[in-house]
């Protein structure tokens, strides 16, 4: 083997390891990107949106129908307290605290451990074995960094409900346990007018973010094999990551392939949730169970590929999926064709959606999994002002390049996009969702006279 052939063989080995590393690292890079972009790399500070989200929030599949409060925690210097306030009338908080790998530590708020009564949660650093003071709900974490996504669920689509939701969020507090006797004021920054983009970067930035994570976090037992795999692409604990232009080219080809892999899995690998339907839940049952139990309880399978698929298009984990929230995704119309932004579609939502809070269907750009840039409307929900409800209780939701006259409240325009995807949210999930006694119907292509074509 000559020198050129040997170099080519080595580059192919780096490529393979870089592809596998990217799929494995997706949730952690997803986290680190959000921490960098949303919080400016700061810890123990809240960021929030004082208005309903618009297209300037380019996070992955965000929810435009409630208030987002987020914080990123760091326990390198000791445990951190997260105070969740008690709900009052017309207020509800659905939230989850997750570690860096987006493994849920606990659901909090209305459907969480405190059941809306409020509590002090104490996030413990890896290996913490000191006594936990009375009055705290201890949450051991296998990573130093963690975060919260707290959703203030509105009782209706009004300014009053928005103000009530913000009042609840402003009572959330975070501070080090060491300062619990005299807690400092919680810092919070409003991002309502800022353009923030945390869609996954499929270039060398991905590996730079991964290198930063490896420097700051302990290796978990289940991931030790990746220490050698990452070393093979130039990422090692305690060492700089300074790839040559040739290595950057190899890594960028690899991250592009990893993207193609998770994207193809997302588009082609999931079974319909309902019989004869295009709606699906974008994760395997193995992943759902493993994430719920912290992965280590499942020693027969480590479903990091399914995990990578989830976190290339979404963020946060749920300790108890199907209680506070449940989600379904759709990429195709009733005939099995991908949604085309140049076409117009009608989707009937059957009567009696089994939810105690609200339901919604949201449109995202199929390329980025974020809001379509420049749009002003992103969803139709049970709380949409002026929503048209049919005599039989069903609701027709429309998607297309231009709203049909008389159906504006029920219409989401496709804007500046080539294709789109849909997410249906159930908040306050009723038993008929997971039992499938109630089911969603698919969207059909229609003409400008509202006739199926």
Short mmCIF file of C-alpha atoms in Angstrom, two decimals:
data_model
loop_
_atom_site.label_atom_id
_atom_site.label_comp_id
_atom_site.label_asym_id
_atom_site.label_seq_id
_atom_site.Cartn_x
_atom_site.Cartn_y
_atom_site.Cartn_z
CA UNK A 1 0.00 0.00 0.00
CA UNK A 2 1.51 3.36 -1.03
CA UNK A 3 1.31 6.53 1.05
CA UNK A 4 -1.70 7.97 -0.84
CA UNK A 5 -3.63 4.74 -0.51
CA UNK A 6 -2.83 4.51 3.20
CA UNK A 7 -3.94 8.12 3.75
CA UNK A 8 -7.18 7.45 1.92
CA UNK A 9 -7.81 4.38 4.10
CA UNK A 10 -7.17 6.40 7.26
CA UNK A 11 -9.46 9.20 6.09
CA UNK A 12 -12.23 6.68 5.46
CA UNK A 13 -11.76 5.41 9.01
CA UNK A 14 -12.02 8.94 10.40
CA UNK A 15 -15.13 9.49 8.29
CA UNK A 16 -16.83 6.37 9.66
CA UNK A 17 -16.02 7.26 13.25
CA UNK A 18 -17.16 10.85 12.75
CA UNK A 19 -20.53 9.74 11.34
CA UNK A 20 -21.17 7.40 14.28
CA UNK A 21 -20.00 10.02 16.78
CA UNK A 22 -22.38 12.62 15.38
CA UNK A 23 -25.42 10.36 15.66
CA UNK A 24 -24.44 9.43 19.22
CA UNK A 25 -23.72 13.03 20.28
CA UNK A 26 -26.81 14.67 18.78
CA UNK A 27 -28.69 15.37 22.06
CA UNK A 28 -25.60 16.75 23.80
CA UNK A 29 -24.65 19.04 20.90
CA UNK A 30 -28.31 20.10 20.70
CA UNK A 31 -28.08 21.09 24.40
CA UNK A 32 -24.75 22.89 24.12
CA UNK A 33 -25.92 24.86 21.10
CA UNK A 34 -29.01 26.06 23.00
CA UNK A 35 -26.90 26.99 26.03
CA UNK A 36 -24.56 29.00 23.81
CA UNK A 37 -27.18 30.75 21.65
CA UNK A 38 -30.05 31.27 24.09
CA UNK A 39 -28.16 31.86 27.34
CA UNK A 40 -24.89 33.20 25.96
CA UNK A 41 -23.08 30.33 27.67
CA UNK A 42 -24.28 31.50 31.09
CA UNK A 43 -25.61 29.15 33.74
CA UNK A 44 -28.31 29.51 36.40
CA UNK A 45 -30.02 32.25 34.40
CA UNK A 46 -33.50 32.09 32.88
CA UNK A 47 -34.34 33.09 29.35
CA UNK A 48 -37.94 33.57 28.33
CA UNK A 49 -40.25 34.96 25.68
CA UNK A 50 -42.74 37.54 26.97
CA UNK A 51 -44.93 37.05 23.91
CA UNK A 52 -46.02 34.02 21.96
CA UNK A 53 -43.17 32.78 19.78
CA UNK A 54 -42.69 34.02 16.23
CA UNK A 55 -40.38 32.98 13.38
CA UNK A 56 -37.39 34.67 15.01
CA UNK A 57 -37.37 31.74 17.41
CA UNK A 58 -35.50 29.26 15.23
CA UNK A 59 -35.31 26.49 17.81
CA UNK A 60 -36.33 22.97 16.83
CA UNK A 61 -40.11 22.43 16.54
CA UNK A 62 -41.03 25.10 19.11
CA UNK A 63 -44.56 25.59 20.46
CA UNK A 64 -46.18 28.89 19.39
CA UNK A 65 -49.22 28.60 21.68
CA UNK A 66 -47.76 29.07 25.16
CA UNK A 67 -44.97 30.81 27.08
CA UNK A 68 -41.47 29.33 27.16
CA UNK A 69 -39.19 29.71 30.18
CA UNK A 70 -35.79 28.01 29.94
CA UNK A 71 -32.71 27.86 32.14
CA UNK A 72 -29.34 26.12 31.93
CA UNK A 73 -27.77 24.89 35.17
CA UNK A 74 -24.20 24.06 36.18
CA UNK A 75 -23.40 22.05 39.33
CA UNK A 76 -19.59 22.07 39.07
CA UNK A 77 -19.61 24.24 42.24
CA UNK A 78 -22.35 22.30 44.01
CA UNK A 79 -26.10 21.58 43.93
CA UNK A 80 -28.53 24.04 42.37
CA UNK A 81 -32.05 24.80 43.62
CA UNK A 82 -34.93 25.26 41.17
CA UNK A 83 -38.05 26.66 42.85
CA UNK A 84 -41.26 25.89 40.97
CA UNK A 85 -44.15 28.09 42.20
CA UNK A 86 -47.61 26.86 43.07
CA UNK A 87 -50.25 27.43 40.42
CA UNK A 88 -53.18 29.75 41.00
CA UNK A 89 -56.51 29.94 39.21
CA UNK A 90 -56.19 29.90 35.40
CA UNK A 91 -52.51 29.00 35.60
CA UNK A 92 -50.69 25.79 34.67
CA UNK A 93 -47.02 24.97 34.30
CA UNK A 94 -45.93 21.89 32.33
CA UNK A 95 -42.20 21.39 32.60
CA UNK A 96 -39.26 19.02 32.69
CA UNK A 97 -35.72 19.19 34.06
CA UNK A 98 -33.21 17.27 31.92
CA UNK A 99 -29.50 16.56 32.02
CA UNK A 100 -27.08 17.46 29.24
CA UNK A 101 -27.96 14.26 27.36
CA UNK A 102 -31.63 15.33 27.57
CA UNK A 103 -32.44 12.45 29.90
CA UNK A 104 -35.34 13.68 32.08
CA UNK A 105 -34.59 14.10 35.77
CA UNK A 106 -38.21 14.93 36.62
CA UNK A 107 -41.40 16.35 35.22
CA UNK A 108 -42.44 19.39 37.26
CA UNK A 109 -45.53 21.52 37.65
CA UNK A 110 -49.09 20.57 36.80
CA UNK A 111 -48.40 16.97 35.73
CA UNK A 112 -45.08 16.67 37.56
CA UNK A 113 -43.88 15.57 40.95
CA UNK A 114 -45.36 18.62 42.71
CA UNK A 115 -48.72 18.34 40.85
CA UNK A 116 -48.99 22.11 40.51
CA UNK A 117 -48.50 22.77 44.22
CA UNK A 118 -44.95 24.01 43.79
CA UNK A 119 -41.72 22.59 45.20
CA UNK A 120 -37.99 23.12 45.61
CA UNK A 121 -36.06 20.77 43.33
CA UNK A 122 -32.39 20.19 44.06
CA UNK A 123 -30.16 19.19 41.14
CA UNK A 124 -27.19 17.20 42.46
CA UNK A 125 -23.83 16.95 40.65
CA UNK A 126 -22.35 13.58 39.64
CA UNK A 127 -21.17 11.55 42.61
CA UNK A 128 -22.81 13.78 45.22
CA UNK A 129 -23.15 11.76 48.44
CA UNK A 130 -23.71 14.44 51.11
CA UNK A 131 -27.02 14.63 52.91
CA UNK A 132 -29.84 16.50 51.21
CA UNK A 133 -31.48 19.13 53.43
CA UNK A 134 -35.13 18.73 54.36
CA UNK A 135 -37.66 20.40 52.10
CA UNK A 136 -36.03 19.57 48.78
CA UNK A 137 -36.82 17.03 46.07
CA UNK A 138 -33.41 15.61 45.20
CA UNK A 139 -32.59 15.03 41.54
CA UNK A 140 -29.24 13.24 41.08
CA UNK A 141 -27.71 14.04 37.68
CA UNK A 142 -25.00 12.11 35.88
CA UNK A 143 -23.84 15.33 34.19
CA UNK A 144 -22.80 18.68 35.67
CA UNK A 145 -24.88 20.63 33.23
CA UNK A 146 -28.63 20.37 32.88
CA UNK A 147 -31.56 22.51 31.84
CA UNK A 148 -35.25 23.22 32.24
CA UNK A 149 -38.00 23.77 29.73
CA UNK A 150 -41.01 25.22 31.55
CA UNK A 151 -44.17 25.90 29.60
CA UNK A 152 -46.81 28.23 31.00
CA UNK A 153 -49.97 26.79 29.48
CA UNK A 154 -52.57 29.44 28.74
CA UNK A 155 -56.20 28.95 29.71
CA UNK A 156 -57.36 30.76 26.56
CA UNK A 157 -55.97 32.72 23.67
CA UNK A 158 -56.24 36.19 25.27
CA UNK A 159 -53.86 38.87 26.57
CA UNK A 160 -55.21 38.32 30.07
CA UNK A 161 -54.24 34.65 29.91
CA UNK A 162 -50.81 35.61 28.59
CA UNK A 163 -50.30 38.04 31.48
CA UNK A 164 -51.37 35.40 34.00
CA UNK A 165 -48.93 32.94 32.46
CA UNK A 166 -46.07 35.42 32.67
CA UNK A 167 -46.90 36.15 36.31
CA UNK A 168 -46.50 32.45 37.11
CA UNK A 169 -43.19 32.21 35.27
CA UNK A 170 -41.75 35.25 37.01
CA UNK A 171 -42.08 33.46 40.35
CA UNK A 172 -39.68 30.69 39.26
CA UNK A 173 -36.33 30.96 41.05
CA UNK A 174 -32.92 29.34 40.63
CA UNK A 175 -29.87 29.68 42.89
CA UNK A 176 -26.99 27.62 44.36
CA UNK A 177 -27.84 25.55 47.43
CA UNK A 178 -24.92 27.27 49.15
CA UNK A 179 -26.90 30.53 49.01
CA UNK A 180 -30.26 29.08 50.04
CA UNK A 181 -30.41 31.03 53.32
CA UNK A 182 -30.25 34.30 51.38
CA UNK A 183 -30.98 33.50 47.73
CA UNK A 184 -29.87 36.06 45.14
CA UNK A 185 -32.35 37.49 42.71
CA UNK A 186 -32.89 35.18 39.76
CA UNK A 187 -31.57 36.64 36.54
CA UNK A 188 -33.88 36.46 33.53
CA UNK A 189 -33.53 37.74 29.97
CA UNK A 190 -36.39 38.33 27.55
CA UNK A 191 -35.64 37.02 24.04
CA UNK A 192 -38.96 38.08 22.48
CA UNK A 193 -37.38 40.48 19.97
CA UNK A 194 -34.21 38.51 19.22
CA UNK A 195 -33.39 36.19 16.35
CA UNK A 196 -32.08 32.96 17.85
CA UNK A 197 -31.13 29.93 15.76
CA UNK A 198 -30.45 26.58 17.41
CA UNK A 199 -31.12 24.36 14.43
CA UNK A 200 -28.32 21.79 14.25
CA UNK A 201 -25.22 23.02 12.33
CA UNK A 202 -24.14 20.23 9.98
CA UNK A 203 -20.57 21.45 9.55
CA UNK A 204 -17.35 21.67 11.60
CA UNK A 205 -19.19 23.66 14.30
CA UNK A 206 -20.90 20.43 15.35
CA UNK A 207 -17.58 18.82 16.31
CA UNK A 208 -16.31 21.99 18.00
CA UNK A 209 -19.40 21.96 20.23
CA UNK A 210 -18.84 18.28 20.94
CA UNK A 211 -15.21 18.92 21.90
CA UNK A 212 -16.36 21.54 24.43
CA UNK A 213 -18.75 19.04 26.02
CA UNK A 214 -16.08 16.36 26.35
CA UNK A 215 -13.82 18.80 28.22
CA UNK A 216 -16.45 19.71 30.82
CA UNK A 217 -18.31 16.47 31.51
CA UNK A 218 -17.39 13.04 32.92
CA UNK A 219 -17.42 9.99 30.71
CA UNK A 220 -20.47 7.84 31.47
CA UNK A 221 -19.94 4.11 31.73
CA UNK A 222 -22.26 3.36 28.83
CA UNK A 223 -20.34 5.77 26.59
CA UNK A 224 -16.73 4.79 27.35
CA UNK A 225 -16.31 3.14 23.97
CA UNK A 226 -16.83 6.54 22.35
CA UNK A 227 -13.74 7.92 24.10
CA UNK A 228 -11.60 5.92 21.66
CA UNK A 229 -13.88 6.64 18.71
CA UNK A 230 -13.67 10.40 19.35
CA UNK A 231 -9.91 10.26 19.85
CA UNK A 232 -9.74 8.83 16.36
CA UNK A 233 -11.23 12.03 14.95
CA UNK A 234 -9.15 14.36 17.13
CA UNK A 235 -11.44 14.96 20.13
CA UNK A 236 -9.89 14.03 23.49
CA UNK A 237 -10.37 15.22 27.05
CA UNK A 238 -7.61 17.62 28.06
CA UNK A 239 -6.44 18.27 24.50
CA UNK A 240 -7.13 21.02 22.00
CA UNK A 241 -9.20 20.33 18.91
CA UNK A 242 -7.37 21.93 16.01
CA UNK A 243 -8.10 19.95 12.83
CA UNK A 244 -6.17 20.61 9.64
CA UNK A 245 -8.05 21.82 6.55
CA UNK A 246 -7.89 18.25 5.20
CA UNK A 247 -9.38 16.85 8.42
CA UNK A 248 -12.10 19.53 8.42
CA UNK A 249 -13.09 18.45 4.92
CA UNK A 250 -13.37 14.81 6.07
CA UNK A 251 -15.39 15.78 9.14
CA UNK A 252 -17.78 17.99 7.16
CA UNK A 253 -18.43 15.15 4.73
CA UNK A 254 -19.10 12.92 7.73
CA UNK A 255 -21.55 15.29 9.45
CA UNK A 256 -23.41 15.69 6.16
CA UNK A 257 -23.74 11.90 5.95
CA UNK A 258 -24.86 11.67 9.59
CA UNK A 259 -27.55 14.24 8.79
CA UNK A 260 -28.68 12.22 5.80
CA UNK A 261 -28.82 9.10 7.98
CA UNK A 262 -30.95 10.52 10.79
CA UNK A 263 -33.11 12.41 8.30
CA UNK A 264 -33.80 9.28 6.24
CA UNK A 265 -34.59 7.32 9.39
CA UNK A 266 -36.98 10.08 10.48
CA UNK A 267 -38.71 10.14 7.11
CA UNK A 268 -38.93 6.44 6.34
CA UNK A 269 -38.61 4.22 9.41
CA UNK A 270 -41.57 4.81 11.72
CA UNK A 271 -44.81 2.88 11.74
CA UNK A 272 -48.10 4.81 11.66
CA UNK A 273 -49.49 5.56 15.10
CA UNK A 274 -53.06 5.02 13.89
CA UNK A 275 -54.09 2.34 11.41
CA UNK A 276 -54.15 3.58 7.80
CA UNK A 277 -52.69 6.94 8.80
CA UNK A 278 -49.59 9.02 8.04
CA UNK A 279 -49.25 10.26 11.64
CA UNK A 280 -46.37 8.78 13.65
CA UNK A 281 -44.42 9.23 16.86
CA UNK A 282 -40.77 9.94 15.88
CA UNK A 283 -39.01 7.55 18.28
CA UNK A 284 -38.77 3.82 18.85
CA UNK A 285 -40.32 2.12 21.86
CA UNK A 286 -36.83 1.06 22.96
CA UNK A 287 -35.76 4.68 23.08
CA UNK A 288 -38.89 5.81 24.97
CA UNK A 289 -38.33 3.21 27.67
CA UNK A 290 -34.56 3.69 27.86
CA UNK A 291 -34.79 7.47 28.16
CA UNK A 292 -37.48 7.22 30.83
CA UNK A 293 -35.27 4.90 32.89
CA UNK A 294 -31.97 6.70 32.29
CA UNK A 295 -30.61 4.22 29.70
CA UNK A 296 -28.51 2.21 32.13
CA UNK A 297 -31.45 0.00 33.11
CA UNK A 298 -31.56 -1.28 29.53
CA UNK A 299 -28.36 -3.27 29.24
CA UNK A 300 -29.46 -5.23 26.19
CA UNK A 301 -29.77 -2.24 23.87
CA UNK A 302 -28.49 1.34 23.79
CA UNK A 303 -30.81 3.06 21.29
CA UNK A 304 -28.60 6.05 20.57
CA UNK A 305 -29.51 6.02 16.87
CA UNK A 306 -33.19 6.56 17.66
CA UNK A 307 -32.10 9.18 20.17
CA UNK A 308 -30.10 10.96 17.47
CA UNK A 309 -33.15 10.99 15.20
CA UNK A 310 -35.29 12.63 17.90
CA UNK A 311 -32.76 15.33 18.75
CA UNK A 312 -32.01 16.35 15.21
CA UNK A 313 -35.57 17.73 15.04
CA UNK A 314 -36.63 18.47 18.63
CA UNK A 315 -35.39 19.13 22.15
CA UNK A 316 -36.29 18.21 25.77
CA UNK A 317 -37.24 14.83 27.21
CA UNK A 318 -40.33 13.78 29.16
CA UNK A 319 -40.21 11.54 32.20
CA UNK A 320 -43.80 10.44 31.68
CA UNK A 321 -44.67 10.69 28.01
CA UNK A 322 -48.38 10.77 27.32
CA UNK A 323 -49.43 12.36 30.62
CA UNK A 324 -48.83 16.09 30.37
CA UNK A 325 -47.99 16.12 26.66
CA UNK A 326 -47.98 13.86 23.65
CA UNK A 327 -46.88 14.58 20.09
CA UNK A 328 -47.46 13.14 16.65
CA UNK A 329 -45.72 14.12 13.41
CA UNK A 330 -46.89 13.99 9.80
CA UNK A 331 -44.80 14.44 6.65
CA UNK A 332 -47.30 13.24 4.01
CA UNK A 333 -50.82 13.71 2.77
CA UNK A 334 -53.49 11.01 2.71
CA UNK A 335 -52.12 9.61 -0.57
CA UNK A 336 -48.60 9.26 0.85
CA UNK A 337 -47.05 12.19 -1.01
CA UNK A 338 -44.75 14.57 0.85
CA UNK A 339 -46.32 17.90 1.76
CA UNK A 340 -45.61 20.43 -1.00
CA UNK A 341 -45.78 24.10 0.00
CA UNK A 342 -47.17 25.03 -3.42
CA UNK A 343 -50.28 22.89 -2.84
CA UNK A 344 -53.29 23.44 -0.58
CA UNK A 345 -54.50 20.84 1.94
CA UNK A 346 -57.43 20.31 4.31
CA UNK A 347 -57.09 18.26 7.49
CA UNK A 348 -60.21 17.39 9.50
CA UNK A 349 -59.67 17.20 13.26
CA UNK A 350 -62.34 14.87 14.68
CA UNK A 351 -64.61 16.11 17.44
CA UNK A 352 -63.84 15.47 21.08
CA UNK A 353 -60.03 15.66 21.05
CA UNK A 354 -59.18 13.93 24.36
CA UNK A 355 -57.26 16.71 26.15
CA UNK A 356 -57.78 18.60 29.40
CA UNK A 357 -55.72 21.65 28.39
CA UNK A 358 -55.64 22.18 24.62
CA UNK A 359 -54.74 20.70 21.24
CA UNK A 360 -52.85 22.25 18.35
CA UNK A 361 -51.40 21.48 14.94
CA UNK A 362 -48.23 23.37 14.03
CA UNK A 363 -46.45 23.75 10.70
CA UNK A 364 -42.65 23.67 10.38
CA UNK A 365 -40.24 24.03 7.49
CA UNK A 366 -39.45 20.45 6.44
CA UNK A 367 -35.83 21.37 5.80
CA UNK A 368 -34.98 22.97 9.16
CA UNK A 369 -37.70 21.67 11.56
CA UNK A 370 -38.17 25.29 12.65
CA UNK A 371 -40.81 27.92 11.98
CA UNK A 372 -41.01 29.03 8.36
CA UNK A 373 -39.04 32.27 8.26
CA UNK A 374 -41.14 35.37 7.69
CA UNK A 375 -44.44 33.73 8.54
CA UNK A 376 -46.84 35.36 10.99
CA UNK A 377 -48.96 32.32 11.84
CA UNK A 378 -47.64 28.89 12.73
CA UNK A 379 -50.47 26.87 14.23
CA UNK A 380 -54.17 26.32 14.66
CA UNK A 381 -55.33 25.25 18.09
CA UNK A 382 -58.44 24.74 20.17
CA UNK A 383 -57.68 28.23 21.56
CA UNK A 384 -57.26 30.03 18.22
CA UNK A 385 -59.37 33.23 18.26
CA UNK A 386 -62.23 32.99 15.75
CA UNK A 387 -61.70 29.25 15.16
CA UNK A 388 -64.44 27.83 12.92
CA UNK A 389 -65.96 24.67 14.38
CA UNK A 390 -68.26 22.58 12.21
CA UNK A 391 -71.78 21.62 13.33
CA UNK A 392 -70.62 18.08 14.17
CA UNK A 393 -67.79 19.38 16.38
CA UNK A 394 -65.01 18.69 13.89
CA UNK A 395 -62.50 21.35 12.89
CA UNK A 396 -61.05 21.68 9.38
CA UNK A 397 -57.48 22.96 9.37
CA UNK A 398 -55.97 24.22 6.11
CA UNK A 399 -52.40 24.52 4.83
CA UNK A 400 -51.25 26.20 1.63
CA UNK A 401 -49.66 29.21 -0.06
CA UNK A 402 -52.68 31.52 0.37
CA UNK A 403 -55.59 31.40 2.81
CA UNK A 404 -58.96 30.45 1.36
CA UNK A 405 -61.53 33.25 1.80
CA UNK A 406 -63.67 32.65 4.87
CA UNK A 407 -61.21 30.15 6.39
CA UNK A 408 -58.48 32.51 7.58
CA UNK A 409 -58.67 31.55 11.28
CA UNK A 410 -58.25 27.85 10.40
CA UNK A 411 -55.52 28.39 7.78
CA UNK A 412 -51.70 28.26 8.06
CA UNK A 413 -49.84 29.63 5.06
CA UNK A 414 -46.74 27.82 3.79
CA UNK A 415 -44.81 31.05 3.16
CA UNK A 416 -41.22 30.87 1.99
CA UNK A 417 -40.75 27.10 2.09
CA UNK A 418 -40.53 24.25 -0.38
CA UNK A 419 -42.06 21.63 1.87
CA UNK A 420 -43.48 21.45 5.36
CA UNK A 421 -44.16 19.05 8.20
CA UNK A 422 -46.87 19.00 10.85
CA UNK A 423 -46.85 18.32 14.57
CA UNK A 424 -50.04 17.63 16.49
CA UNK A 425 -49.82 18.41 20.21
CA UNK A 426 -52.03 16.99 22.95
CA UNK A 427 -51.76 18.92 26.25
CA UNK A 428 -53.35 17.25 29.25
CA UNK A 429 -53.45 13.89 27.50
CA UNK A 430 -56.66 11.87 27.86
CA UNK A 431 -56.57 8.06 27.93
CA UNK A 432 -58.23 7.78 24.52
CA UNK A 433 -55.06 9.10 22.84
CA UNK A 434 -52.67 6.29 23.74
CA UNK A 435 -55.44 3.67 23.60
CA UNK A 436 -56.24 5.00 20.10
CA UNK A 437 -59.96 5.01 20.74
CA UNK A 438 -59.75 8.50 19.24
CA UNK A 439 -57.66 9.01 16.12
CA UNK A 440 -56.42 11.76 13.83
CA UNK A 441 -57.19 11.91 10.16
CA UNK A 442 -54.81 12.80 7.35
CA UNK A 443 -54.65 15.94 5.25
CA UNK A 444 -56.02 15.82 1.69
CA UNK A 445 -54.98 17.98 -1.24
CA UNK A 446 -57.72 20.38 -2.33
CA UNK A 447 -58.27 23.02 -5.02
CA UNK A 448 -59.09 26.69 -4.49
CA UNK A 449 -62.78 25.79 -4.19
CA UNK A 450 -62.10 23.50 -1.22
CA UNK A 451 -62.66 20.34 -3.29
CA UNK A 452 -60.50 17.25 -2.90
CA UNK A 453 -58.26 16.65 -5.93
#
